[in-house]
Coordinates of C-alpha atoms and ligand atoms in Angstrom, one line a residue:
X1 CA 0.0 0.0 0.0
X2 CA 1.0 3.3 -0.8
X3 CA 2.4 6.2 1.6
X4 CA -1.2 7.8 3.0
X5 CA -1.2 11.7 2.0
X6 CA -1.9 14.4 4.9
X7 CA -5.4 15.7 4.2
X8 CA -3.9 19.0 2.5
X9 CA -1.9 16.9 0.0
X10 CA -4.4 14.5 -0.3
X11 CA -7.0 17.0 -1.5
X12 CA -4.9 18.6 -4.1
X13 CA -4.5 15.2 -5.4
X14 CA -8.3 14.8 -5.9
X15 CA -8.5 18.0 -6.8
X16 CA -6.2 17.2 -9.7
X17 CA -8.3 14.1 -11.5
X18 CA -11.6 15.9 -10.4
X19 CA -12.5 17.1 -13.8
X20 CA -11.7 13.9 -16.1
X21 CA -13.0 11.9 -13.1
X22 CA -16.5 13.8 -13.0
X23 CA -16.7 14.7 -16.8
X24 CA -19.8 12.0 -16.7
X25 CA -21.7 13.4 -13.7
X26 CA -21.4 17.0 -14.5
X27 CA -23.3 16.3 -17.6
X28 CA -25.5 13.3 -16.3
X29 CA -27.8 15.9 -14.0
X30 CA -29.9 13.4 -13.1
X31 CA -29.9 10.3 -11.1
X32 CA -31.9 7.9 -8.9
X33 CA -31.8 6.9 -5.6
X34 CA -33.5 3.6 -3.8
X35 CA -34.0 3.5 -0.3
X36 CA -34.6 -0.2 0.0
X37 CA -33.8 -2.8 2.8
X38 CA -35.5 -4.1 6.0
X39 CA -37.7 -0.8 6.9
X40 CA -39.9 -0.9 3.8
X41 CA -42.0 -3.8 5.8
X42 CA -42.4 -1.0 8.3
X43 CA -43.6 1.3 5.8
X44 CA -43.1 4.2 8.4
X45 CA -39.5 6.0 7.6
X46 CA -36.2 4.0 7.1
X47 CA -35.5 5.9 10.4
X48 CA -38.1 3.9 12.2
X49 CA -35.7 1.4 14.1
X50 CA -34.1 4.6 16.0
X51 CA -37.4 6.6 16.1
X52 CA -39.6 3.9 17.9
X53 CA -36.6 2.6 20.1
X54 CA -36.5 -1.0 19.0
X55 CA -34.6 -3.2 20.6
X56 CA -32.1 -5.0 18.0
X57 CA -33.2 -8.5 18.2
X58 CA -36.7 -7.3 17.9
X59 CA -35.5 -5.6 14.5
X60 CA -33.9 -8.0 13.6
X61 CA -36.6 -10.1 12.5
X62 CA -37.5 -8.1 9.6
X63 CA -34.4 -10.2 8.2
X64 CA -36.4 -13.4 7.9
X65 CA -39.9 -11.7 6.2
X66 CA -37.7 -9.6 4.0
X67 CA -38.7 -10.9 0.8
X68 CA -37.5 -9.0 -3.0
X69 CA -39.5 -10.4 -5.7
X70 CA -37.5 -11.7 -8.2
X71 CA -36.1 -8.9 -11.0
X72 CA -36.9 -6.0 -8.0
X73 CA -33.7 -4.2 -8.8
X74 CA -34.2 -4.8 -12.7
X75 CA -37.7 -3.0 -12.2
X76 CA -35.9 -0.1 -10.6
X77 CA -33.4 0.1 -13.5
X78 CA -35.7 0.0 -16.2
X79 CA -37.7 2.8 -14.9
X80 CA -34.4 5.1 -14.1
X81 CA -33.5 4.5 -17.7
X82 CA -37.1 5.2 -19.0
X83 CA -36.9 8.4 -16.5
X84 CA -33.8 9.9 -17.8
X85 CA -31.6 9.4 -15.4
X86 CA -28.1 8.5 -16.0
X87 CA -27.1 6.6 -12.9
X88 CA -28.4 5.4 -9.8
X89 CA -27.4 5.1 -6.3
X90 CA -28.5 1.9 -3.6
X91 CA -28.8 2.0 0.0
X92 CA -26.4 -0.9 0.5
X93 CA -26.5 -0.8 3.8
X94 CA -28.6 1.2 5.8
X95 CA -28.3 2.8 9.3
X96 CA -30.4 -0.4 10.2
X97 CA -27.3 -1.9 9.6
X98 CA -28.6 -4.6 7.0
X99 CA -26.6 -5.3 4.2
X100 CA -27.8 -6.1 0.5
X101 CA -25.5 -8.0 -0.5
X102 CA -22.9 -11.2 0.3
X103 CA -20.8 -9.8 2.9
X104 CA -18.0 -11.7 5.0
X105 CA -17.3 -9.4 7.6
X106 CA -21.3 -8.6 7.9
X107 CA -23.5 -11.6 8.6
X108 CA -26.7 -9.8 9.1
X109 CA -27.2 -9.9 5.2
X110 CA -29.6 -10.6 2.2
X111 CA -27.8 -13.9 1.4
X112 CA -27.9 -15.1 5.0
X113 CA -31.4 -14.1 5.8
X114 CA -34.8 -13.8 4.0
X115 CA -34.6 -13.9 0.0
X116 CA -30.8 -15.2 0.1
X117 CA -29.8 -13.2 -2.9
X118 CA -27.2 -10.7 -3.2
X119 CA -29.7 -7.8 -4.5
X120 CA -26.4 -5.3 -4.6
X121 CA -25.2 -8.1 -7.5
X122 CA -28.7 -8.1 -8.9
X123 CA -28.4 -4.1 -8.9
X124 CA -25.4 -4.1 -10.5
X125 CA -26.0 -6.2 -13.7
X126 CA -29.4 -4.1 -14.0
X127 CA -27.3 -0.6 -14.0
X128 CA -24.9 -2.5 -16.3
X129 CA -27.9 -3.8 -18.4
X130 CA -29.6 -0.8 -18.8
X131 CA -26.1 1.4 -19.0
X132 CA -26.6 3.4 -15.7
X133 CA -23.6 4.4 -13.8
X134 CA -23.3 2.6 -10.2
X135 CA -23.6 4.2 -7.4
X136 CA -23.4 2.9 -3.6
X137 CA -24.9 4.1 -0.8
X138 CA -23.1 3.3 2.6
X139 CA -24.0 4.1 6.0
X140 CA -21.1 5.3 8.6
X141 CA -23.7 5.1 11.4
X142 CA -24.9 1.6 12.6
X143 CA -27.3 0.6 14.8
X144 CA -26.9 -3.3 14.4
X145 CA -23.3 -3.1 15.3
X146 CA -22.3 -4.0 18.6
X147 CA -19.9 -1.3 18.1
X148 CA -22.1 1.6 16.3
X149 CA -22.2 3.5 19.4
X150 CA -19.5 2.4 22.0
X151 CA -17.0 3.7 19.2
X152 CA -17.7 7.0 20.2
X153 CA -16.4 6.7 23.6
X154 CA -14.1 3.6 24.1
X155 CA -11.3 3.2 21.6
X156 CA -11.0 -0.3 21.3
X157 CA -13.9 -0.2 19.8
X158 CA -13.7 2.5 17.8
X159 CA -10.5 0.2 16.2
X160 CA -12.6 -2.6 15.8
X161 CA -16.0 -0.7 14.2
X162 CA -13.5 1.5 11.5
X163 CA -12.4 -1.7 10.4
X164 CA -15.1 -3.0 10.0
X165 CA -16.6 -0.7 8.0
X166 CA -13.5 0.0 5.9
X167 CA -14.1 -4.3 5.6
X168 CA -17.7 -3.5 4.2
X169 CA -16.6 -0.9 1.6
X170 CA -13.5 -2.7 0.4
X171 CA -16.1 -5.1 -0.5
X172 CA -18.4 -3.5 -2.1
X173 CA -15.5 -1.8 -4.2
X174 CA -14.1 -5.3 -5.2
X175 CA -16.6 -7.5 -5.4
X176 CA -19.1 -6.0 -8.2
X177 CA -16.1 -4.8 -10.6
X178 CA -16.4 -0.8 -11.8
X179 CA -18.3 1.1 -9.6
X180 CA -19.0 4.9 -10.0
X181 CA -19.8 6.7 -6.6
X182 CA -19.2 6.4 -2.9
X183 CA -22.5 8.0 -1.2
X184 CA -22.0 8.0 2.4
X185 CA -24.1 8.5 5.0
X186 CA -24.4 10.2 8.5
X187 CA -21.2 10.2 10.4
X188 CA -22.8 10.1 13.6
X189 CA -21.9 9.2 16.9
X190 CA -18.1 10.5 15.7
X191 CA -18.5 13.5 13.8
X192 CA -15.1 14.6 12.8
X193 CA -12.7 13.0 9.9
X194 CA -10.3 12.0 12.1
X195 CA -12.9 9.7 14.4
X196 CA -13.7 8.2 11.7
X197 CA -10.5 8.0 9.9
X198 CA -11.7 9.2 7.0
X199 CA -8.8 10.3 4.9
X200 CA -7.0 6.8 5.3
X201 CA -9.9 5.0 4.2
X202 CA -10.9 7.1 1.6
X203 CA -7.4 7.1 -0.1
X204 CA -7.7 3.2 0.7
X205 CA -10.5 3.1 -1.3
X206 CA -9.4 5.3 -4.0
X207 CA -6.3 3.0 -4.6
X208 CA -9.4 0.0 -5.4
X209 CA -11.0 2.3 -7.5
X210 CA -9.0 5.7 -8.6
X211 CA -12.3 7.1 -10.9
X212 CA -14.3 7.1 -8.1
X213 CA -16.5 9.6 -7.1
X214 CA -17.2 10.4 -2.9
X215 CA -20.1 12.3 -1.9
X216 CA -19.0 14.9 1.5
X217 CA -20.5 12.5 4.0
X218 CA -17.3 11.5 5.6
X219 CA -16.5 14.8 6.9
X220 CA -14.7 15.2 4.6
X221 CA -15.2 17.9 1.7
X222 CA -14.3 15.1 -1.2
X223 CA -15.9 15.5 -4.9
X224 CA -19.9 16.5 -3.8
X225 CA -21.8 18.6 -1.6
X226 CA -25.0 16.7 -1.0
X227 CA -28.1 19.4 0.2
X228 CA -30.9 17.1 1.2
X229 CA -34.9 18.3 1.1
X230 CA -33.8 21.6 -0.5
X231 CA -31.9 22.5 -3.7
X232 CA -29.5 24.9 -3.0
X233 CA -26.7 25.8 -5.6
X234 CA -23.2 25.9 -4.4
X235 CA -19.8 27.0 -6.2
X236 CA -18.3 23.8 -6.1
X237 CA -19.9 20.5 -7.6
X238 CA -23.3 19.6 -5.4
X239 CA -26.2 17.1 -6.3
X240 CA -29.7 17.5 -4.2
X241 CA -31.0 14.8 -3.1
X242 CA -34.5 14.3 -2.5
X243 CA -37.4 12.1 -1.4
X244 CA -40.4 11.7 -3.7
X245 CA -42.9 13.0 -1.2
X246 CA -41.3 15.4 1.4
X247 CA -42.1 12.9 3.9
X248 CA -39.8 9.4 3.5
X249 CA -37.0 8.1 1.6
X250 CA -38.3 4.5 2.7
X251 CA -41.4 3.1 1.5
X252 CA -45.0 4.4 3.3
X253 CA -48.1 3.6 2.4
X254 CA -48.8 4.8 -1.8
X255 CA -52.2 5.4 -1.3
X256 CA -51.4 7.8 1.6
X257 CA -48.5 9.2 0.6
X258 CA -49.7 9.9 -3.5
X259 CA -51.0 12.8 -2.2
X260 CA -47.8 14.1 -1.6
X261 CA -46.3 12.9 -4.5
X262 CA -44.5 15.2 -7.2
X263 CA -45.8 15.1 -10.4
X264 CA -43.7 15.6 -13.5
X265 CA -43.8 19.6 -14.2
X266 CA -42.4 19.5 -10.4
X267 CA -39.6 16.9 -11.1
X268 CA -38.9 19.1 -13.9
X269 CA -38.5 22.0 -11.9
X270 CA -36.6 20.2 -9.5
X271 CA -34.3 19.6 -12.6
X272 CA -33.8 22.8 -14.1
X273 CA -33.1 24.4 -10.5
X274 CA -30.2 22.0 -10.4
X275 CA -29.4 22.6 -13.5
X276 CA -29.1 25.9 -13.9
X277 CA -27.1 25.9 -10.3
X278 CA -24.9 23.6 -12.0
X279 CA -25.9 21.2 -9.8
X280 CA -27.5 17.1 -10.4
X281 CA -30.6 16.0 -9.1
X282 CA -31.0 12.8 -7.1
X283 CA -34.5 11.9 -7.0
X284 CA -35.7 9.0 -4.9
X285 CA -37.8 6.0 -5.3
X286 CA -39.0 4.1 -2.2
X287 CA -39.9 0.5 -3.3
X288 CA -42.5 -1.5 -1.5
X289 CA -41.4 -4.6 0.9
X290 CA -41.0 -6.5 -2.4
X291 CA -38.8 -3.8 -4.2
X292 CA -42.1 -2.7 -6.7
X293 CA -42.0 0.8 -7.5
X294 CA -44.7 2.8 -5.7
X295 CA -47.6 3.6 -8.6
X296 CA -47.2 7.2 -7.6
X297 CA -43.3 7.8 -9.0
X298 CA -44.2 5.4 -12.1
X299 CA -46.2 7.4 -14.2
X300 CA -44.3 11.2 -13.1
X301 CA -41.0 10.0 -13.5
X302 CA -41.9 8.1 -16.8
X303 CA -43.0 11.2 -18.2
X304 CA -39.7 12.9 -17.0
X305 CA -38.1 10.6 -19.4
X306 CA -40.3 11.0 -22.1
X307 CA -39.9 14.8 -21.8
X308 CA -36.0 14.5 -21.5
X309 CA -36.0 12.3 -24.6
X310 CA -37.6 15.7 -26.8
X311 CA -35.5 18.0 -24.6
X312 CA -32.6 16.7 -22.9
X313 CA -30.6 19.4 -24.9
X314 CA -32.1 21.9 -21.9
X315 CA -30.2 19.5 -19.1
X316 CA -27.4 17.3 -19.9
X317 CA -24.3 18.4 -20.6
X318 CA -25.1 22.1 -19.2
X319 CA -22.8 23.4 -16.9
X320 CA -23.7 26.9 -16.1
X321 CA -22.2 27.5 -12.9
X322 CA -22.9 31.3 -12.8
X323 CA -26.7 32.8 -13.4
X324 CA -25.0 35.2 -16.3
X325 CA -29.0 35.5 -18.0
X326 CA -32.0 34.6 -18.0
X327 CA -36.3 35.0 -17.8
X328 CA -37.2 34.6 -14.2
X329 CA -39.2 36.7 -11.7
X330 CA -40.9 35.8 -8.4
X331 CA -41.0 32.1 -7.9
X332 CA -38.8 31.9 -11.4
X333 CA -41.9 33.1 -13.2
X334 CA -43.7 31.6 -15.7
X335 CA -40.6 30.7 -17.7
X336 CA -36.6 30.5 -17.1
X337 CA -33.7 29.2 -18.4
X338 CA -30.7 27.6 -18.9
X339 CA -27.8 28.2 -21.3
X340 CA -25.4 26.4 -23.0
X341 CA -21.6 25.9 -21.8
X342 CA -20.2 28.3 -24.5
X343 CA -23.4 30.9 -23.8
X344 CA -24.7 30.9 -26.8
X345 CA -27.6 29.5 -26.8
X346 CA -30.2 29.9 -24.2
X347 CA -33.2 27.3 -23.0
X348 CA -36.2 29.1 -21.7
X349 CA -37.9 26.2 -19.8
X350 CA -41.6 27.2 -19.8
X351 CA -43.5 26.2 -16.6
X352 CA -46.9 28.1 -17.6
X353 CA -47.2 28.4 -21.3
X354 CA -48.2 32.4 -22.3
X355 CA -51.7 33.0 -22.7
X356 CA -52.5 33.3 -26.9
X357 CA -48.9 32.8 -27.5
X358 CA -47.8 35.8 -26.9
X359 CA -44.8 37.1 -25.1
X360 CA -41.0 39.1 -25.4
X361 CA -37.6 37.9 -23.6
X362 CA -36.2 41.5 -22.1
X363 CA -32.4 42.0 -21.6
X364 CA -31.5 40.7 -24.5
X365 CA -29.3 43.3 -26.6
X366 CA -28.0 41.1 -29.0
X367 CA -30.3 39.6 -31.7
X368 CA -30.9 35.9 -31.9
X369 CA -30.5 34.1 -35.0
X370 CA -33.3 31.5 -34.5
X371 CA -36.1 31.0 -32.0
X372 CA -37.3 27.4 -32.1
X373 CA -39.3 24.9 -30.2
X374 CA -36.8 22.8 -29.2
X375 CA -38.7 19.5 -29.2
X376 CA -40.4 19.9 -32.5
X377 CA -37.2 22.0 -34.1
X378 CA -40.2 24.3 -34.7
X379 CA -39.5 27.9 -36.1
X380 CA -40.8 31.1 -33.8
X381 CA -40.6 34.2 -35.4
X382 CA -39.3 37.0 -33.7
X383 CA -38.3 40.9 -33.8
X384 CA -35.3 42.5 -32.0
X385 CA -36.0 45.6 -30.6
X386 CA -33.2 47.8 -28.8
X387 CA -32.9 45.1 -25.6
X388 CA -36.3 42.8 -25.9
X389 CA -36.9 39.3 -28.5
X390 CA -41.0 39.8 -29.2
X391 CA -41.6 36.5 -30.4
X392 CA -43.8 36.2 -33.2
X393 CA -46.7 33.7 -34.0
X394 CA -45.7 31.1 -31.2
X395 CA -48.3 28.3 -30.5
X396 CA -51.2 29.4 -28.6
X397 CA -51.3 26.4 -26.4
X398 CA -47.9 24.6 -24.9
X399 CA -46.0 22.5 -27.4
X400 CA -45.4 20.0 -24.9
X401 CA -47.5 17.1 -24.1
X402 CA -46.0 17.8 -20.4
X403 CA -47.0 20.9 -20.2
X404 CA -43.6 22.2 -19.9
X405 CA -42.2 23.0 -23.4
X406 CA -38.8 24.4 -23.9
X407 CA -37.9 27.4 -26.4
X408 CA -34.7 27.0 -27.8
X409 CA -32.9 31.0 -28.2
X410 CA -29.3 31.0 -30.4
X411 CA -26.5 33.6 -30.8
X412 CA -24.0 33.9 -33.4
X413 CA -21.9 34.9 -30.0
X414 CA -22.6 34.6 -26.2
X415 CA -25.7 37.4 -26.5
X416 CA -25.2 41.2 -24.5
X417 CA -27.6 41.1 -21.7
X418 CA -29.0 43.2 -19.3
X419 CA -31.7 41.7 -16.7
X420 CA -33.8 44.8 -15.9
X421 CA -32.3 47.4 -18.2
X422 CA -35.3 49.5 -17.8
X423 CA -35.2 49.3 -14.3
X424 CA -31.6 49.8 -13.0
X425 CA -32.7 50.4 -9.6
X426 CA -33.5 46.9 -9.7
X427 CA -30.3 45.2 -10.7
X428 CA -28.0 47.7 -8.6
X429 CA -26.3 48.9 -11.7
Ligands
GLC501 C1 -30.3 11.2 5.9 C2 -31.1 10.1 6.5 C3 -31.5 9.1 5.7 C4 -31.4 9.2 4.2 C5 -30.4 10.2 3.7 C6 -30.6 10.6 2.3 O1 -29.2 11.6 6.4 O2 -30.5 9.7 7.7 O3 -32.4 8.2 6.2 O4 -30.9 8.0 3.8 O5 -30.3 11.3 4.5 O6 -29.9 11.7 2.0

């Protein structure tokens, strides 16, 4: 094994591959997450163990009844891919402490108990099958582990509980071949790098793996920020994760919880607000005990993909990082936009399509060369005048099936723009 870097070095070492490694992600914007293991029998939060004080051999149980129908993670595949997403990321392993797949130095697993399949195997050939990137989900915190808490206050078993889970994530990096991200998860009961010897097992794990990518959950900074519930834009790279429902990231009851459910125009939104932070989204799925898909984030996220498939061009491969432009007011207004890496061309996401068709992009003080629909390649006609595009003879109802259609604006050059020109009180300029 290689000399182990101090954490300055060690950064400026990641720091260094960061681009070619994250080429993929940065234009990926979009990826799944499944919250899946013991706690979907519950059906009330994947948090429920800790929440309702079990005791652990009461919890335990869950092991025998768990029961994946066969082709569970291929189900969850299928629908990322028919979503748009680009990768996905498993709970492995819980805070429950449960893991998903054949693990030595964990016996309290999905081979040993209940279906006595290695479901992280099955979820691997179905990323593989349906080309997603892989992404693993891996709890510091465990409440199974005779150690989970005592490591926070007696050293000997603080020894025995890193190794163990350095054991658990040297497995999961070497026994399922090219894997794409390390999510980690809640750093409780030690809360600094150093308790949980975070930069040794992360450069540990980077020798297995050097084009991996590690989320911020380790305490330390690593490739990702990860804002959870709330999408935020940061200046370095950052992917929001959230649930489907505001409520759970494991399974509760569908009928119950459709109500909450987003629907696609919101999934949407979710997306272009990461997007245009230069951020990805990480939308969750909560699968039943079985692993189906809840009924609620079928049809939504099924018509994200069929959107993304007529106007991806809006989302992948965008990396604004900066909010240089753009049509948005209170709550982003009825449209906004994103623009394209060299800023010349400029994606006006409509969320509410103009009454009659009729409406003008202000700031502008360059002239566009074509206005389109950027789904049906459509021509809009339009007039330049001084720092406004009126747009001529658009539809009068949206384009999009969705309801969310995309007009497509491009330069000959990044375009001269002013937001609020008219009203420089406004703008501070
Ligand atoms: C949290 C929760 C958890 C969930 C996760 C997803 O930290 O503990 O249940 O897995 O965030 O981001």
């Amino acid at each position: 094994m290689s000399t182990v870097l101090g954490k300055a070095s060690y950064e400026a070492a990641i720091a260094a591959t960061r681009d070619e490694r994250m080429a993929w992600w940065r234009d990926a914007r979009f990826g799944m997450f499944v919250h899946y293991g013991l706690y979907a029998q519950l059906g009330r939060n994947e948090w429920a163990q800790s929440l309702e004080n079990f005791p652990v051999e009461e919890y335990a149980k869950l092991a025998e009844t768990f029961a994946p129908k066969p082709g569970a993670p291929r189900e969850w595949a299928k629908l990322a891919k028919a979503a748009g997403a680009k990768y996905m990321v498993l709970t492995t392993r819980h805070h429950e402490g449960f893991s998903l797949w054949d693990s030595k130095v964990n016996p309290f697993n999905s081979v040993n108990y209940g279906p006595h399949r290695d479901i992280v195997r099955e979820f691997v050939d179905a990323c593989r099958e349906f080309d997603l990137k892989i992404g693993f989900y891996s709890s510091l915190m465990d409440w199974h582990h005779p150690d989970g808490w005592k490591c926070a206050y007696d050293n000997e078993a603080r020894r025995r509980f890193l190794d163990y889970i350095e054991a658990l994530n040297v497995e999961l990096l070497t026994q399922y071949g090219h894997v794409d991200i390390l999510w980690y998860d809640v750093s409780a009961p030690m809360e600094s790098w150093e308790g949980w010897d975070s930069l040794v097992r992360n450069q540990h794990l980077r020798e297995i793996q050097p084009h991996l990518i590690i989320n911020d959950r380790s305490k330390l900074a690593e490739d990702f920020g990860t804002p959870e519930e709330h999408i935020t834009a940061a200046s370095r790279d950052w992917e929001a994760c959230m649930t489907f429902n505001g409520i759970s990231w494991g399974y509760v009851d569908e009928e119950q919880s459709k109500e909450y459910a987003y629907t696609a125009p919101r999934i949407l939104k979710m997306l272009y607000t990461c997007t245009r932070g230069g951020g990805n989204l990480l939308l969750n799925i909560g699968p039943k005990p079985d692993g189906t898909v809840p009924k609620d984030a079928v049809g939504p996220l099924t018509a994200v993909g069929e959107w993304l498939s007529r106007n991806g061009e809006a989302a992948y491969g965008i990396h604004a990082k900066e909010d240089k432009y753009g049509w948005h007011g209170g709550g982003n207004g009825i449209a906004s936009g994103t623009r394209s890496a060299d800023g010349k061309t400029f994606y006006l996401w409509t969320w509410i399509w103009p009454h009659g068709g009729e409406m003008s992009l202000g700031g502008f003080r360059t002239a566009p060369k074509r206005v389109s629909i950027l789904s049906t390649g459509k021509e809009i006609g339009f007039e330049h005048d001084g720092e406004r595009i009126k747009l001529r003879g658009m539809p009068e109802r949206c384009p999009d099936p969705s309801g969310v259609a995309v007009i497509k604006v491009e330069f000959d050059k990044e375009p001269e723009y002013r937001c609020f020109s008219r009203y420089p009180q406004l703008s501070g300029i």
